[in-house]
Amino acid sequence: SPPTPTPTPTPTPTPSPPSPPTPTPTPAPTPAPSPTPTATSTLSPTPTPDVTPSTAPSVPAKRITGKISMTVSDPTAFVADAEAKQGVRKGLAKVVSLPEDFISVTLSVSSRRLLAGKQRSSRRLQTGGVDVSYEIVVPESSVVEAEEVRDVLVSASTDVTDLAESITSSVNDVKGEGIYLMVVASIEAPSAIEETLISQDSTVTESKNTSSEADRGPHAALVSFAYLIVIRLLLL
């Protein structure tokens, strides 16, 4: 019989080394979105409406202007003296029987300058001219009418005596007697009456001025007369 073949041994397969596992990538963390800051609203200040101040209603009035000429010791000081100006205004107000608030005056040194006593005095008291420009505004509600005021001023332009005594005594009342020697030389005829408008706030409650030289007493009249004589003598 034929020989039995020897079986060929089946080779044992060499095991392949296991492949290392592929590492799973670690996912990068998703960055959290930065929160958008909430804008703080800036509140604009509420504009304050422009308030136009209410103006007082205008009322009809009448205006009179004019000029008074005076001779005064130390005219420069007199013009700069607020109390002297107040005295002139007060004296004019008395003559026309109106409140002082209705009258404004402006004083200026005029070119009429004289050296008292023709330089015979060693003191050489300087005298000179002072012009008083006045404005009188008479409201429609005034007790004294503008026509009456103008009539008084027209009379004063021909006879200045009452006006002179009133201004002199009023200045002396305010400043004291003897501070200034003064003579009211003349007053021009007043202007024609002009129609105008004034603020109602500028009007004042008035009472008709009835003061007279007798109300001021005889002393004021004597002082005024004495000053008038002194100035006239100095100007000789």
Short mmCIF file of C-alpha atoms in Angstrom, two decimals:
data_model
loop_
_atom_site.label_atom_id
_atom_site.label_comp_id
_atom_site.label_asym_id
_atom_site.label_seq_id
_atom_site.Cartn_x
_atom_site.Cartn_y
_atom_site.Cartn_z
CA SER A 1 0.00 0.00 0.00
CA PRO A 2 1.08 3.39 -0.70
CA PRO A 3 2.58 5.37 2.12
CA THR A 4 0.37 7.80 4.13
CA PRO A 5 1.47 11.28 3.49
CA THR A 6 2.69 13.20 6.40
CA PRO A 7 0.38 16.10 7.01
CA THR A 8 1.93 19.45 6.60
CA PRO A 9 1.60 21.35 9.84
CA THR A 10 -0.56 24.43 9.56
CA PRO A 11 1.58 27.32 10.56
CA THR A 12 0.24 29.29 13.41
CA PRO A 13 -0.34 32.82 12.20
CA THR A 14 1.79 35.35 13.88
CA PRO A 15 -0.64 37.73 15.58
CA SER A 16 -0.38 41.26 14.43
CA PRO A 17 0.37 43.66 17.24
CA PRO A 18 -2.71 45.56 18.11
CA SER A 19 -2.87 49.00 16.66
CA PRO A 20 -2.85 51.75 19.31
CA PRO A 21 -6.23 53.33 19.55
CA THR A 22 -6.57 56.64 17.79
CA PRO A 23 -7.07 59.19 20.56
CA THR A 24 -10.34 61.01 20.33
CA PRO A 25 -9.58 64.75 20.10
CA THR A 26 -10.81 66.76 23.02
CA PRO A 27 -13.16 69.37 21.61
CA ALA A 28 -12.11 72.94 22.33
CA PRO A 29 -14.60 74.59 24.66
CA THR A 30 -16.92 76.92 22.89
CA PRO A 31 -16.22 80.37 24.31
CA ALA A 32 -19.21 81.87 25.98
CA PRO A 33 -20.18 85.07 24.18
CA SER A 34 -19.34 88.23 26.14
CA PRO A 35 -22.54 89.87 27.13
CA THR A 36 -23.09 93.17 25.36
CA PRO A 37 -23.22 95.84 28.05
CA THR A 38 -26.55 97.49 28.28
CA ALA A 39 -26.05 101.14 27.37
CA THR A 40 -27.08 103.43 30.16
CA SER A 41 -29.25 106.07 28.64
CA THR A 42 -28.09 109.56 29.43
CA LEU A 43 -31.12 111.58 30.22
CA SER A 44 -30.96 115.03 28.67
CA PRO A 45 -32.20 117.67 31.07
CA THR A 46 -35.60 118.93 30.17
CA PRO A 47 -35.00 122.38 28.72
CA THR A 48 -36.55 125.13 30.74
CA PRO A 49 -38.75 127.19 28.49
CA ASP A 50 -37.69 130.79 28.12
CA VAL A 51 -40.10 132.83 30.12
CA THR A 52 -40.43 136.30 28.75
CA PRO A 53 -41.10 138.64 31.65
CA SER A 54 -44.42 140.25 31.30
CA THR A 55 -44.12 143.93 30.66
CA ALA A 56 -46.36 146.35 32.42
CA PRO A 57 -48.87 147.98 30.12
CA SER A 58 -48.06 151.43 28.86
CA VAL A 59 -50.19 154.39 29.81
CA PRO A 60 -50.48 157.78 28.13
CA ALA A 61 -48.50 160.67 29.55
CA LYS A 62 -47.35 164.16 28.63
CA ARG A 63 -43.75 165.38 28.67
CA ILE A 64 -42.33 168.86 29.21
CA THR A 65 -38.64 169.76 29.03
CA GLY A 66 -36.61 172.89 29.70
CA LYS A 67 -33.50 174.40 31.23
CA ILE A 68 -32.71 176.40 34.37
CA SER A 69 -29.57 178.53 34.69
CA MET A 70 -27.89 178.93 38.07
CA THR A 71 -24.78 180.59 39.49
CA VAL A 72 -23.19 178.48 42.21
CA SER A 73 -20.11 178.57 44.39
CA ASP A 74 -17.90 175.64 43.32
CA PRO A 75 -20.01 174.53 40.35
CA THR A 76 -17.89 171.43 39.69
CA ALA A 77 -18.56 170.09 43.18
CA PHE A 78 -22.22 171.07 42.95
CA VAL A 79 -22.74 169.17 39.70
CA ALA A 80 -21.07 166.04 41.13
CA ASP A 81 -23.05 166.22 44.39
CA ALA A 82 -25.98 163.78 44.33
CA GLU A 83 -27.62 165.51 47.29
CA ALA A 84 -27.42 168.89 45.61
CA LYS A 85 -29.05 167.36 42.53
CA GLN A 86 -31.77 165.91 44.75
CA GLY A 87 -32.36 169.37 46.25
CA VAL A 88 -32.77 170.97 42.82
CA ARG A 89 -35.22 168.26 41.81
CA LYS A 90 -37.14 168.65 45.05
CA GLY A 91 -37.34 172.43 44.66
CA LEU A 92 -38.68 172.14 41.11
CA ALA A 93 -41.23 169.53 42.20
CA LYS A 94 -42.58 171.88 44.88
CA VAL A 95 -43.08 174.71 42.41
CA VAL A 96 -45.02 172.60 39.89
CA SER A 97 -46.89 170.66 42.62
CA LEU A 98 -45.84 167.22 41.43
CA PRO A 99 -44.14 164.21 43.06
CA GLU A 100 -40.39 164.12 42.57
CA ASP A 101 -40.77 160.78 40.76
CA PHE A 102 -42.33 162.64 37.84
CA ILE A 103 -39.20 164.78 37.38
CA SER A 104 -35.64 164.06 36.27
CA VAL A 105 -32.83 166.62 36.20
CA THR A 106 -29.34 166.66 34.71
CA LEU A 107 -26.74 169.10 36.00
CA SER A 108 -23.76 170.34 33.99
CA VAL A 109 -21.16 173.05 34.41
CA SER A 110 -21.77 175.83 31.91
CA SER A 111 -19.20 178.10 30.35
CA ARG A 112 -20.36 181.02 32.49
CA ARG A 113 -17.52 181.10 35.05
CA LEU A 114 -16.66 184.09 37.26
CA LEU A 115 -14.09 184.66 39.96
CA ALA A 116 -15.90 186.10 42.93
CA GLY A 117 -15.08 189.62 44.11
CA LYS A 118 -13.10 190.27 40.91
CA GLN A 119 -10.14 188.55 42.61
CA ARG A 120 -10.17 191.01 45.50
CA SER A 121 -10.55 188.27 48.07
CA SER A 122 -7.49 186.29 49.06
CA ARG A 123 -9.75 183.25 49.30
CA ARG A 124 -10.86 183.74 45.71
CA LEU A 125 -14.09 181.81 45.97
CA GLN A 126 -14.67 180.20 42.59
CA THR A 127 -18.18 180.66 41.27
CA GLY A 128 -19.64 179.67 37.95
CA GLY A 129 -22.66 178.68 35.97
CA VAL A 130 -24.62 175.46 36.33
CA ASP A 131 -27.20 174.41 33.76
CA VAL A 132 -30.10 172.28 34.93
CA SER A 133 -31.86 170.36 32.16
CA TYR A 134 -35.17 168.96 33.37
CA GLU A 135 -37.78 166.57 32.06
CA ILE A 136 -41.25 166.37 33.58
CA VAL A 137 -43.49 163.44 32.65
CA VAL A 138 -47.10 163.82 33.78
CA PRO A 139 -49.17 160.60 33.55
CA GLU A 140 -52.76 160.73 32.49
CA SER A 141 -53.87 159.85 36.04
CA SER A 142 -52.07 162.84 37.58
CA VAL A 143 -54.08 165.16 39.81
CA VAL A 144 -52.15 168.09 38.36
CA GLU A 145 -52.46 168.33 34.60
CA ALA A 146 -49.55 168.92 32.26
CA GLU A 147 -51.11 172.15 31.05
CA GLU A 148 -51.10 173.52 34.60
CA VAL A 149 -47.46 172.53 35.03
CA ARG A 150 -46.47 174.29 31.83
CA ASP A 151 -48.34 177.43 32.83
CA VAL A 152 -46.35 177.57 36.09
CA LEU A 153 -43.08 177.18 34.20
CA VAL A 154 -44.02 179.87 31.70
CA SER A 155 -44.74 182.25 34.60
CA ALA A 156 -41.39 181.32 36.20
CA SER A 157 -39.59 182.23 32.98
CA THR A 158 -40.72 185.84 33.47
CA ASP A 159 -40.45 185.92 37.27
CA VAL A 160 -38.00 183.40 38.72
CA THR A 161 -38.48 184.44 42.36
CA ASP A 162 -40.64 181.55 43.56
CA LEU A 163 -38.56 178.96 41.71
CA ALA A 164 -35.31 180.45 43.03
CA GLU A 165 -36.49 180.40 46.64
CA SER A 166 -37.84 176.85 46.31
CA ILE A 167 -34.63 175.43 44.83
CA THR A 168 -32.37 177.33 47.25
CA SER A 169 -34.30 176.24 50.34
CA SER A 170 -34.56 172.63 49.11
CA VAL A 171 -30.82 172.36 48.49
CA ASN A 172 -30.15 173.86 51.93
CA ASP A 173 -32.59 171.37 53.50
CA VAL A 174 -30.68 168.48 51.97
CA LYS A 175 -27.09 169.76 52.27
CA GLY A 176 -27.27 172.15 55.18
CA GLU A 177 -27.26 175.92 55.06
CA GLY A 178 -24.20 177.64 53.68
CA ILE A 179 -22.61 174.64 51.96
CA TYR A 180 -23.29 176.23 48.59
CA LEU A 181 -24.08 179.83 47.72
CA MET A 182 -26.41 179.88 44.76
CA VAL A 183 -28.56 182.11 42.63
CA VAL A 184 -31.21 180.79 40.24
CA ALA A 185 -30.58 183.25 37.44
CA SER A 186 -33.24 182.27 34.93
CA ILE A 187 -35.43 179.56 33.50
CA GLU A 188 -36.12 179.19 29.82
CA ALA A 189 -39.67 178.99 28.55
CA PRO A 190 -40.63 175.28 28.62
CA SER A 191 -41.04 173.13 25.57
CA ALA A 192 -44.40 172.41 24.05
CA ILE A 193 -46.25 169.49 25.62
CA GLU A 194 -45.42 166.19 23.94
CA GLU A 195 -47.60 163.09 23.99
CA THR A 196 -45.75 159.97 25.14
CA LEU A 197 -46.24 156.53 26.72
CA ILE A 198 -44.77 155.34 29.99
CA SER A 199 -44.82 152.04 31.87
CA GLN A 200 -47.65 151.76 34.34
CA ASP A 201 -45.08 150.70 36.96
CA SER A 202 -43.42 154.10 36.73
CA THR A 203 -46.48 155.95 37.95
CA VAL A 204 -46.81 156.68 41.65
CA THR A 205 -49.60 157.60 43.94
CA GLU A 206 -49.50 161.33 44.40
CA SER A 207 -51.07 163.96 46.50
CA LYS A 208 -51.34 167.47 45.22
CA ASN A 209 -48.51 169.52 46.64
CA THR A 210 -49.90 172.63 48.30
CA SER A 211 -46.76 173.69 50.14
CA SER A 212 -46.01 177.40 50.15
CA GLU A 213 -43.33 179.63 51.53
CA ALA A 214 -45.49 180.06 54.63
CA ASP A 215 -45.46 176.28 55.15
CA ARG A 216 -41.68 176.32 55.21
CA GLY A 217 -41.66 179.19 57.64
CA PRO A 218 -40.12 182.65 57.40
CA HIS A 219 -36.62 181.42 58.20
CA ALA A 220 -36.19 179.66 54.84
CA ALA A 221 -37.33 182.77 52.97
CA LEU A 222 -34.87 184.99 54.88
CA VAL A 223 -32.00 182.58 54.25
CA SER A 224 -32.80 182.46 50.54
CA PHE A 225 -32.92 186.24 50.35
CA ALA A 226 -29.63 186.56 52.23
CA TYR A 227 -27.85 184.16 49.87
CA LEU A 228 -29.20 186.04 46.89
CA ILE A 229 -27.70 189.30 48.24
CA VAL A 230 -24.34 187.64 49.01
CA ILE A 231 -23.97 186.23 45.53
CA ARG A 232 -24.94 189.50 43.91
CA LEU A 233 -22.31 191.32 46.01
CA LEU A 234 -19.65 188.76 45.14
CA LEU A 235 -20.33 189.20 41.45
CA LEU A 236 -20.00 193.00 41.57
#
